[in-house]
Amino acid sequence: MAKASRDIRPSGETEGPAVEQLDTVPATSGADAVRTSLATMPEGPGVYRMLSSEGEVLYVGKARNLAHRVAAYAQPGRLDPRLHRMVAGTAAVEVVTTATEAEALLLEANLIKKLKPRYNVVLRDDKSFPYILLRRDHRWPQIVKHRGARRRQGDYFGPFASAGAVNRTITALQKAFPLRSCTDHVLNNRTRPCLQYQIRRCVAPCVGLADDEDYEHLTREARAFLKGQTREVQDGLSRRMQEAAEALEFERAAGLRDRIRALNHIQAHQQINVPTLAAADVVALHREGGQTCIQVFFIRHGRNYGNRAYWPGRSADRAPENVMAAFLAQFYENKEVPGIILVSVWPDNHALLTEALAGRRGHGVEISVPRRGGRRALMDHALQNARDALQRRLAESATQRSHLEGLAALLGLDAAPRRIEIYDNSHIQGAQPVGAMIVAGADGFMKNQYRKFTVRKAPAGDDYAMMREVLERRFSRLVEEDPERTSAAWPDLVLVDGGAGQLATALAVIEDLGISGVDVAGVAKGPDRNAGRERIFLAGRDPLMPDERDPVLWFIQRLRDEAHRFAIGAHRSKRTSRISHSLLDEIPGIGPRRKRALLHHFGSARAVADAALADLEKVNGIDRAVARRIRDHFQRDT
């Protein structure tokens, strides 16, 4: 008989009411597991999890009354085919009770995002959004891009749909509000104006060409504009321009005129503005061809801050209302909730979802389907974007499937590969070697599956040994974690960058690990490394050289080039990290603050190594014991 155990909180939650965890109730399988769990199932609100015999979470659901909701699964004949399959694979039921149904809804969204159950609608590509930050922690504030926790003092504006949208907005704002764009370190070490001053994108406070009052006035204008007070800012600039012209200060009047033009340029590039909407998200859902696209537009201070498309997984056989509810619950699990959410279809449990989001926001939330006026025009625009994005995706998917079928025909495979893994290495004369794996499938590149490998054992510059180490690590782990090959992590086709030697290395690794059913091919550039004359190496066959106009060859080139790009990026990142490593990092007790003080005092790590004990003691924060430790460290290395 199940009994209550310790209190737990949802993963990632630091506040909120505790919930009660109940012991897992094991059973044989299917509906029997559900019936067995009902004997100890509580009747209050909470979340239930259906588990397979291997412990995999198949489904996560919430309920106002757990006993009544779970009892519905004890009669699989009344369920739709999807849930019937889910119940058939269930071996145990696990439940978590909550104080209210709204808490259960939030916990459900949290667990779905964390566990990604096979039978739930799952939100994919859930990245954080960038913001614009107007800093307040410096005498001379600046406008910067910000992503992540809001720990810095200042005003945050956003979210923006992409980093590109933020960068374009900041560039335009610099023309209208010439605040500094340099780092604090550069600002503190300027002795004369930089290029930004020459092109009128900074008023050069670093060298005294702008006093505190003038700079603060610029900062207030930028803050007001970002808060939507566009008309007030423009009227103020126009009035000052007129006053400057009447005082015959034509150069100052021209500068104000250019700023007004920059503001007009910013507003002219807004696609759709709704001045009556202070802060709202517009969520439009479109379904076609068994796929669902959800477009989210971010409206802040009456301006469009951009949009982003989402592709909920496992949603083909779910009602649009159900998909919308699942999306909203998961989307706002770790994001700022606006006061207004406009949706194209009413979500299931509309009142409950509104209550849960209002609790997360701390204020009231309005969820509505616009019917007329500016809000309806905005929704129509979002729906059109969703339709266009989905049609592009369907066209790309059809092309991708055609390419996969053509690749299978070229290589003589039994069927089109569902998962292709492409491997490449990168190094400079053997230094900082890295291996890279990219993944492609029916939906294109699967970037969340990319992996990079730090090569540790292979001799410097030995490409074959590097390839062997990477493949051994990758497939040894696969064999260890999934020997029965039940997951989708196993590739159907492996492509390695190189010719006969790399192919032989890959085949040897596959054979040594006792793996079967994985096809392997090598892709090598032609004579003089000409693109378009690639040769495809296969085991026991002469190299293939497809026609340079063959679409399948272009597809292979694209796969190879993406692997090459990812490998070079991984190598560059590793090399940059190595270059930024300092000799001071190896000294125990020397943290970032002392390291910075030493470098500011001596100018370089080498100068610190050559410094006398008395000179080290003169550095702020370095006492005699630390100075002796630094001196002993470098003397030991000589």
XYZ file of C-alpha atoms in Angstrom:
638
model
C 0.000 0.000 0.000
C 1.409 3.337 -1.015
C 2.185 5.860 1.682
C 3.209 9.492 1.639
C 6.907 10.236 1.682
C 8.911 13.470 1.907
C 7.877 16.832 0.433
C 9.474 17.775 -2.880
C 9.331 20.783 -5.183
C 9.231 20.900 -8.970
C 12.649 20.884 -10.610
C 14.015 24.409 -10.950
C 11.492 25.947 -8.486
C 12.899 27.812 -5.490
C 9.600 29.097 -4.144
C 5.998 28.047 -3.952
C 4.010 25.494 -2.018
C 5.425 22.088 -1.296
C 3.851 19.077 -2.926
C 3.499 15.555 -1.575
C 5.305 12.719 -3.341
C 3.645 9.304 -3.275
C 5.508 6.041 -3.779
C 5.473 4.500 -7.225
C 2.934 1.698 -7.515
C 4.418 -1.177 -9.557
C 2.188 -3.575 -11.459
C 2.324 -5.962 -14.367
C 1.422 -3.892 -17.413
C -1.202 -1.818 -19.143
C -4.621 -1.320 -17.604
C -3.659 -3.628 -14.701
C -1.062 -1.084 -13.608
C -3.718 1.622 -13.566
C -6.210 -0.503 -11.633
C -3.593 -1.444 -9.046
C -2.658 2.222 -8.527
C -6.296 3.195 -7.895
C -6.287 1.365 -4.574
C -4.102 4.071 -3.044
C -4.793 6.962 -5.398
C -5.635 10.248 -3.603
C -8.704 12.224 -4.614
C -7.130 15.669 -4.455
C -5.409 17.712 -7.201
C -2.010 16.703 -8.495
C 0.100 15.304 -11.331
C 0.380 11.688 -12.463
C 3.133 10.017 -14.486
C 2.774 6.841 -16.553
C 5.985 4.776 -16.471
C 7.144 1.968 -18.737
C 8.753 -1.231 -17.459
C 12.176 0.386 -18.088
C 11.249 3.411 -15.969
C 10.727 5.748 -18.935
C 8.097 8.426 -18.353
C 5.503 7.886 -21.080
C 3.011 10.578 -20.144
C 2.558 13.382 -17.639
C -0.913 14.716 -16.827
C -2.597 16.876 -14.203
C -5.990 16.478 -12.573
C -8.358 18.197 -10.174
C -9.153 14.750 -8.758
C -6.355 12.250 -9.320
C -8.444 9.161 -8.539
C -11.209 10.098 -10.988
C -8.799 11.121 -13.743
C -6.520 8.088 -13.555
C -9.528 5.755 -13.365
C -10.373 6.735 -16.945
C -7.226 4.932 -18.102
C -8.445 1.664 -16.564
C -10.836 1.312 -19.515
C -8.523 1.557 -22.550
C -11.318 0.618 -24.946
C -12.804 4.085 -24.461
C -9.539 5.908 -25.172
C -8.283 7.275 -28.474
C -5.545 5.255 -30.266
C -2.712 7.392 -28.910
C -3.714 6.975 -25.266
C -4.548 3.308 -25.866
C -0.924 2.737 -26.950
C 0.288 4.696 -23.946
C -1.743 2.612 -21.472
C -0.608 -0.601 -23.158
C 3.017 0.322 -22.410
C 2.390 1.423 -18.819
C 3.897 -0.684 -16.039
C 3.563 1.731 -13.109
C 1.866 4.983 -12.097
C 3.535 7.705 -10.061
C 1.623 10.641 -8.593
C 2.459 13.952 -6.933
C -0.257 15.805 -4.996
C -0.507 19.600 -4.934
C -2.536 22.109 -2.965
C -4.511 23.421 -5.949
C -5.254 22.511 -9.530
C -3.381 25.638 -10.706
C -0.225 24.375 -8.970
C -0.759 21.013 -10.650
C -0.904 22.735 -14.048
C 2.413 24.511 -13.450
C 4.056 21.340 -12.133
C 2.796 19.420 -15.172
C 4.385 21.970 -17.535
C 7.624 21.841 -15.558
C 7.823 18.038 -15.727
C 6.909 17.865 -19.422
C 9.702 20.284 -20.309
C 12.174 18.380 -18.135
C 11.223 14.768 -18.994
C 9.894 15.174 -22.599
C 7.453 12.238 -22.356
C 6.705 10.298 -25.521
C 2.932 10.931 -25.492
C 2.821 14.601 -24.430
C 2.864 17.731 -26.557
C 6.438 18.926 -26.035
C 7.731 22.444 -26.641
C 11.029 22.347 -28.535
C 13.698 24.970 -29.199
C 12.828 26.767 -25.964
C 15.651 29.291 -25.737
C 15.887 32.380 -23.588
C 15.192 35.723 -25.201
C 17.560 38.696 -25.355
C 16.716 42.076 -23.847
C 18.006 45.617 -24.179
C 19.540 46.897 -20.942
C 19.955 50.590 -20.186
C 22.574 50.381 -17.459
C 22.370 52.361 -14.234
C 25.486 51.044 -12.507
C 27.940 53.551 -14.021
C 28.376 57.296 -14.151
C 27.974 57.135 -17.929
C 25.122 54.670 -18.690
C 25.088 52.708 -21.919
C 22.643 50.620 -23.954
C 23.716 46.966 -24.193
C 22.328 43.575 -25.174
C 21.486 41.317 -22.237
C 20.525 37.686 -21.911
C 20.052 35.650 -18.744
C 19.367 36.568 -15.115
C 18.657 40.237 -14.423
C 21.357 40.908 -11.873
C 22.733 44.155 -13.305
C 21.237 47.447 -12.195
C 19.284 49.182 -14.939
C 16.142 49.213 -17.084
C 15.323 46.105 -19.137
C 13.330 46.292 -22.361
C 12.099 43.244 -24.215
C 11.925 40.409 -24.873
C 13.166 40.562 -28.437
C 12.671 37.621 -30.763
C 16.361 37.270 -31.652
C 19.817 38.654 -30.982
C 19.770 40.115 -34.498
C 16.672 42.161 -33.669
C 18.387 43.516 -30.553
C 21.582 44.368 -32.448
C 19.672 46.222 -35.167
C 17.664 48.142 -32.589
C 20.763 49.141 -30.605
C 22.504 50.313 -33.793
C 19.487 52.466 -34.673
C 19.223 53.814 -31.123
C 22.871 54.914 -31.186
C 22.036 57.238 -34.069
C 19.125 58.781 -32.170
C 20.666 58.740 -28.684
C 24.480 58.931 -28.962
C 25.312 57.222 -25.684
C 28.624 55.443 -25.302
C 28.937 51.884 -26.668
C 32.441 51.054 -25.399
C 33.292 48.885 -22.401
C 34.104 50.379 -19.012
C 37.772 49.501 -19.447
C 38.030 51.288 -22.803
C 36.104 54.275 -21.438
C 38.417 54.656 -18.457
C 41.545 54.604 -20.623
C 40.521 56.996 -23.414
C 42.618 60.125 -23.906
C 40.978 61.432 -27.076
C 37.639 60.902 -28.844
C 37.185 57.696 -30.816
C 35.587 57.072 -34.209
C 32.098 56.828 -32.682
C 32.351 60.505 -31.752
C 33.507 61.428 -35.256
C 30.423 59.791 -36.824
C 28.101 61.355 -34.207
C 27.180 58.144 -32.423
C 28.716 59.124 -29.090
C 29.072 62.443 -27.264
C 32.498 61.422 -25.865
C 31.968 61.777 -22.107
C 35.294 59.951 -21.657
C 37.261 63.101 -22.568
C 34.894 65.688 -21.127
C 33.056 66.687 -24.297
C 29.723 65.983 -22.551
C 29.022 66.906 -18.926
C 26.914 64.908 -16.476
C 23.775 66.966 -17.039
C 23.837 66.625 -20.840
C 24.540 62.914 -20.664
C 21.765 62.348 -18.119
C 19.358 64.194 -20.405
C 20.303 61.831 -23.265
C 19.792 58.863 -20.980
C 16.327 60.065 -19.933
C 15.331 60.529 -23.586
C 16.487 57.023 -24.496
C 14.611 55.541 -21.528
C 11.438 57.442 -22.426
C 11.613 56.329 -26.053
C 12.114 52.684 -25.102
C 9.100 52.965 -22.788
C 6.942 54.047 -25.708
C 6.896 57.810 -25.100
C 7.805 58.414 -28.728
C 5.739 61.537 -29.347
C 7.051 63.328 -26.256
C 10.675 62.618 -27.205
C 10.203 63.750 -30.800
C 8.374 66.917 -29.760
C 11.199 67.765 -27.373
C 13.842 67.253 -30.065
C 11.849 69.341 -32.575
C 11.464 72.175 -30.082
C 15.184 72.192 -29.303
C 16.038 72.075 -33.018
C 13.849 75.117 -33.633
C 15.468 76.972 -30.730
C 18.957 76.152 -32.018
C 18.074 77.362 -35.517
C 16.648 80.635 -34.146
C 19.845 81.127 -32.140
C 21.862 80.542 -35.338
C 23.439 77.406 -33.836
C 23.096 75.550 -37.108
C 25.504 72.730 -36.323
C 23.575 71.809 -33.174
C 20.295 72.104 -35.073
C 21.633 69.755 -37.772
C 22.597 67.195 -35.132
C 19.102 67.315 -33.631
C 17.604 66.993 -37.116
C 19.643 63.830 -37.732
C 18.437 62.373 -34.440
C 14.813 63.041 -35.387
C 15.383 61.307 -38.728
C 16.865 58.315 -36.907
C 13.781 58.071 -34.689
C 11.495 58.225 -37.725
C 13.578 55.494 -39.368
C 13.172 53.229 -36.340
C 9.400 53.653 -36.313
C 9.067 53.246 -40.074
C 10.545 49.744 -39.809
C 7.919 48.574 -37.347
C 5.690 46.121 -39.214
C 2.550 46.491 -37.086
C 2.077 48.794 -34.115
C -0.805 48.757 -31.638
C -0.372 51.822 -29.397
C -3.113 50.636 -27.029
C -1.170 47.456 -26.149
C 1.402 48.206 -23.469
C 2.716 44.641 -23.094
C 1.237 41.658 -24.895
C 2.202 38.409 -26.578
C 0.355 37.336 -29.705
C 0.203 33.535 -30.062
C -1.095 32.194 -33.389
C -1.489 28.478 -34.167
C -1.722 26.975 -37.661
C -1.903 23.273 -38.544
C -1.335 21.675 -41.922
C 0.058 18.409 -43.247
C 0.169 16.802 -39.817
C 2.422 19.535 -38.411
C 1.754 22.508 -36.157
C 3.398 25.918 -36.174
C 2.929 28.441 -33.385
C 4.078 31.997 -34.014
C 4.678 34.253 -31.013
C 4.879 38.029 -31.535
C 6.193 40.217 -28.707
C 4.478 43.597 -28.357
C 6.000 45.980 -25.830
C 5.150 49.655 -25.390
C 3.013 49.506 -28.534
C 5.909 48.236 -30.679
C 6.574 44.935 -32.342
C 9.747 43.453 -30.842
C 9.849 40.602 -33.350
C 8.481 37.082 -33.578
C 9.616 33.486 -33.335
C 8.179 30.231 -34.693
C 7.763 27.119 -32.536
C 7.086 23.540 -33.600
C 5.402 21.557 -30.797
C 6.365 17.921 -30.973
C 3.867 15.019 -30.876
C 0.908 17.273 -31.600
C -0.478 15.793 -34.838
C -3.405 13.982 -33.211
C -4.197 16.567 -30.548
C -6.942 19.193 -30.806
C -5.683 22.757 -31.437
C -7.187 23.865 -28.109
C -5.193 21.184 -26.295
C -1.973 22.084 -28.112
C -2.449 25.776 -27.328
C -2.972 25.056 -23.621
C 0.109 22.807 -23.444
C 2.205 25.388 -25.298
C 1.247 28.316 -23.071
C 1.850 26.365 -19.864
C 5.315 25.249 -20.992
C 6.296 28.488 -22.743
C 5.786 30.667 -19.662
C 7.298 28.155 -17.265
C 10.566 30.160 -17.254
C 9.629 33.403 -19.023
C 8.103 36.740 -18.142
C 4.309 36.612 -18.368
C 2.776 39.749 -19.961
C -0.496 41.245 -18.839
C -2.246 40.349 -22.113
C -1.940 37.157 -24.164
C -3.811 37.174 -27.466
C -4.436 33.689 -28.878
C -5.922 32.436 -32.140
C -7.888 29.618 -30.430
C -9.178 29.317 -26.898
C -6.905 26.981 -24.890
C -8.347 24.105 -22.919
C -8.930 24.903 -19.247
C -8.883 28.600 -20.086
C -9.875 29.793 -16.610
C -7.401 27.474 -14.864
C -4.559 28.506 -17.172
C -5.341 32.188 -16.554
C -5.252 31.595 -12.799
C -1.929 29.725 -12.983
C -0.224 32.371 -15.150
C -1.565 35.174 -12.972
C -0.057 33.436 -9.954
C 3.290 33.192 -11.728
C 3.181 36.853 -12.798
C 1.943 38.190 -9.478
C -0.746 40.265 -11.222
C -3.800 39.647 -13.338
C -3.453 38.095 -16.821
C -5.905 38.420 -19.699
C -6.095 35.606 -22.279
C -8.399 36.440 -25.173
C -9.183 35.730 -28.829
C -9.391 39.094 -30.648
C -12.409 39.552 -32.911
C -12.070 43.068 -34.345
C -9.964 46.207 -34.538
C -6.215 46.552 -34.211
C -5.867 43.420 -32.104
C -7.600 41.347 -34.785
C -5.334 42.825 -37.477
C -2.336 41.898 -35.357
C -3.621 38.331 -34.947
C -4.269 38.019 -38.704
C -0.684 39.110 -39.317
C 0.603 36.496 -36.851
C -1.554 33.766 -38.421
C -0.246 34.624 -41.881
C 3.312 34.309 -40.585
C 2.445 30.927 -39.045
C 0.977 29.710 -42.352
C 3.984 30.916 -44.333
C 6.474 29.350 -41.909
C 4.659 26.011 -41.945
C 4.430 25.927 -45.735
C 8.169 26.606 -45.967
C 8.846 23.829 -43.464
C 6.647 21.373 -45.352
C 8.409 22.227 -48.617
C 11.799 21.823 -46.959
C 10.725 18.513 -45.424
C 9.608 17.214 -48.822
C 12.942 18.252 -50.325
C 14.813 16.697 -47.406
C 12.960 13.400 -47.832
C 13.757 13.454 -51.536
C 17.444 14.005 -50.758
C 17.475 11.169 -48.206
C 15.866 8.794 -50.691
C 18.366 9.860 -53.367
C 21.249 9.320 -50.945
C 19.947 5.839 -50.151
C 19.779 5.022 -53.873
C 23.309 6.355 -54.486
C 24.857 4.404 -51.607
C 22.754 1.277 -52.125
C 21.042 1.450 -48.717
C 17.960 -0.612 -47.918
C 15.925 2.476 -46.985
C 16.277 6.217 -46.592
C 18.268 6.930 -43.411
C 16.327 8.425 -40.526
C 19.419 9.659 -38.715
C 22.765 10.542 -40.292
C 25.835 11.358 -38.194
C 28.697 13.215 -39.871
C 32.158 13.382 -38.261
C 35.052 15.769 -38.824
C 38.218 16.790 -36.962
C 39.922 20.146 -36.638
C 43.383 21.217 -35.419
C 46.333 23.397 -36.379
C 49.445 21.276 -36.835
C 48.127 18.960 -34.138
C 47.439 21.710 -31.576
C 44.128 21.799 -29.650
C 42.591 18.909 -31.625
C 38.822 18.522 -31.475
C 36.344 16.167 -33.096
C 32.844 17.149 -34.141
C 29.642 15.252 -34.799
C 26.597 16.764 -36.460
C 23.258 15.053 -36.996
C 20.713 15.299 -39.808
C 17.352 13.644 -40.377
C 14.032 14.033 -42.106
C 13.509 17.496 -40.550
C 16.967 18.795 -41.452
C 19.854 19.430 -39.109
C 19.222 18.377 -35.503
C 21.421 20.949 -33.791
C 20.482 19.927 -30.278
C 22.127 16.571 -31.064
C 25.486 18.050 -32.141
C 28.497 16.980 -30.078
C 32.124 18.038 -29.855
C 34.957 15.904 -28.503
C 38.233 17.024 -26.988
C 40.829 14.644 -28.428
C 43.131 13.541 -25.596
C 44.952 10.334 -26.569
C 45.647 10.525 -30.304
C 49.161 11.620 -31.359
C 49.364 15.211 -32.558
C 48.444 15.524 -36.218
C 47.374 11.874 -36.650
C 43.973 12.281 -38.322
C 43.262 8.561 -38.363
C 43.954 8.180 -34.634
C 41.816 11.249 -33.907
C 38.912 9.805 -35.890
C 39.287 6.456 -34.113
C 39.228 8.094 -30.667
C 36.129 10.140 -31.450
C 34.188 7.217 -32.923
C 35.229 4.840 -30.133
C 34.002 7.266 -27.481
C 30.732 7.937 -29.288
C 29.776 4.330 -30.067
C 31.145 2.815 -26.864
C 28.805 5.078 -24.950
C 25.888 4.150 -27.218
C 26.548 0.438 -26.687
C 26.771 0.975 -22.919
C 23.639 3.134 -22.585
C 21.381 1.457 -25.140
C 22.612 -2.042 -26.018
C 19.150 -3.065 -27.286
C 19.080 -0.062 -29.637
C 15.588 0.989 -28.603
C 16.235 4.740 -28.720
C 16.459 7.091 -31.697
C 20.073 7.956 -30.829
C 21.472 5.217 -33.064
C 22.395 6.385 -36.579
C 21.449 4.531 -39.755
C 24.329 6.103 -41.678
C 27.723 7.454 -40.612
C 29.632 9.833 -42.898
C 33.262 10.636 -42.151
C 35.190 13.485 -43.716
C 37.981 11.822 -45.668
C 38.823 9.044 -48.049
C 39.767 5.393 -47.854
C 41.891 5.793 -44.712
C 39.178 7.466 -42.650
C 36.607 4.957 -43.932
C 38.809 2.029 -42.903
C 39.257 3.572 -39.450
C 35.509 3.997 -38.975
C 34.759 0.457 -40.170
C 37.367 -0.945 -37.800
C 35.763 0.823 -34.813
C 32.303 -0.446 -35.765
C 33.603 -3.984 -36.171
C 35.637 -3.925 -32.927
C 32.551 -2.915 -30.958
C 30.450 -5.647 -32.564
C 27.961 -3.186 -34.070
C 25.869 -4.150 -37.082
C 23.231 -2.389 -39.148
C 25.075 0.944 -39.373
C 26.222 1.933 -42.871
C 29.460 3.913 -43.178
C 30.799 6.080 -46.015
C 33.686 8.491 -46.488
C 33.388 11.818 -48.315
C 36.582 13.198 -49.836
C 37.098 16.239 -52.046
C 38.354 15.652 -55.545
C 41.748 16.517 -57.060
C 43.120 19.822 -55.746
C 40.321 19.665 -53.149
C 37.800 20.953 -55.663
C 34.224 21.106 -54.442
C 31.925 19.467 -56.974
C 34.289 16.589 -57.690
C 33.813 14.760 -54.402
C 34.343 11.037 -54.214
C 32.249 8.784 -52.003
C 34.116 5.818 -50.498
C 32.200 2.671 -49.548
C 33.398 -0.645 -48.156
C 34.238 -3.173 -50.874
C 33.310 -0.859 -53.764
C 35.064 1.516 -56.100
C 34.744 5.193 -55.148
C 31.650 6.932 -56.484
C 31.875 10.323 -58.185
C 28.364 11.772 -58.665
C 27.703 14.302 -61.375
C 28.466 17.805 -60.131
C 24.893 18.832 -60.991
C 23.342 15.980 -59.004
C 21.134 17.347 -56.154
C 22.242 14.438 -53.982
C 25.852 15.608 -54.318
C 24.805 19.081 -53.202
C 23.090 17.470 -50.227
C 26.263 15.559 -49.329
C 28.326 18.744 -49.678
C 25.938 20.554 -47.367
C 26.257 17.826 -44.729
C 30.041 17.815 -45.033
C 30.294 21.618 -44.936
C 28.087 21.833 -41.830
C 30.330 19.297 -40.055
C 33.377 21.291 -41.157
C 31.849 24.548 -39.886
C 30.966 23.046 -36.525
C 34.410 21.445 -36.125
C 36.219 24.689 -36.944
C 33.991 26.591 -34.513
C 34.729 24.101 -31.731
C 38.459 24.313 -32.448
C 38.421 28.121 -32.535
C 36.587 28.236 -29.199
C 39.121 25.887 -27.632
C 42.032 27.847 -29.067
C 40.601 31.146 -27.807
C 40.122 29.669 -24.360
C 43.718 28.475 -24.353
C 45.039 31.843 -25.462
C 43.116 33.627 -22.708
C 44.637 31.291 -20.094
C 47.158 33.122 -17.904
C 50.176 31.877 -16.003
C 48.563 33.405 -12.918
C 45.620 30.983 -13.182
C 47.908 28.173 -11.995
C 48.768 29.809 -8.658
C 46.645 28.650 -5.700
C 44.875 31.524 -3.982
C 45.022 33.903 -6.955
C 41.443 34.593 -7.949
C 40.043 37.018 -10.515
C 40.406 40.092 -8.271
C 44.059 39.526 -7.354
C 44.850 38.487 -10.910
C 43.363 41.732 -12.215
C 45.294 43.793 -9.628
C 48.586 42.115 -10.563
C 48.070 42.585 -14.298
C 47.094 46.250 -13.842
C 50.189 46.861 -11.715
C 52.792 44.967 -13.784
C 51.193 44.927 -17.232
C 51.676 41.191 -18.015
C 51.926 37.800 -16.371
C 55.580 37.518 -17.446
C 56.357 40.770 -15.627
C 54.691 39.351 -12.525
C 56.895 36.251 -12.795
C 60.031 38.447 -12.938
C 58.979 40.786 -10.112
C 60.830 40.939 -6.808
C 59.134 40.025 -3.554
C 59.083 43.643 -2.352
C 57.432 44.798 -5.585
C 54.736 42.139 -5.313
C 53.867 43.338 -1.817
C 53.117 46.819 -3.192
C 50.119 45.515 -5.146
C 46.738 46.187 -3.578
C 45.403 42.974 -2.004
C 48.757 41.126 -2.050
C 50.210 40.612 1.426
C 53.591 39.092 2.279
C 52.276 35.506 2.411
C 50.581 35.737 -0.991
C 53.580 37.511 -2.519
C 55.868 34.721 -1.288
C 53.489 32.120 -2.722
C 53.618 33.835 -6.129
C 57.401 34.113 -5.990
C 57.833 30.468 -4.939
C 55.530 29.311 -7.741
C 57.564 30.950 -10.484
C 60.917 30.021 -8.957
C 59.825 26.381 -8.856
C 58.997 26.492 -12.580
C 62.383 27.924 -13.583
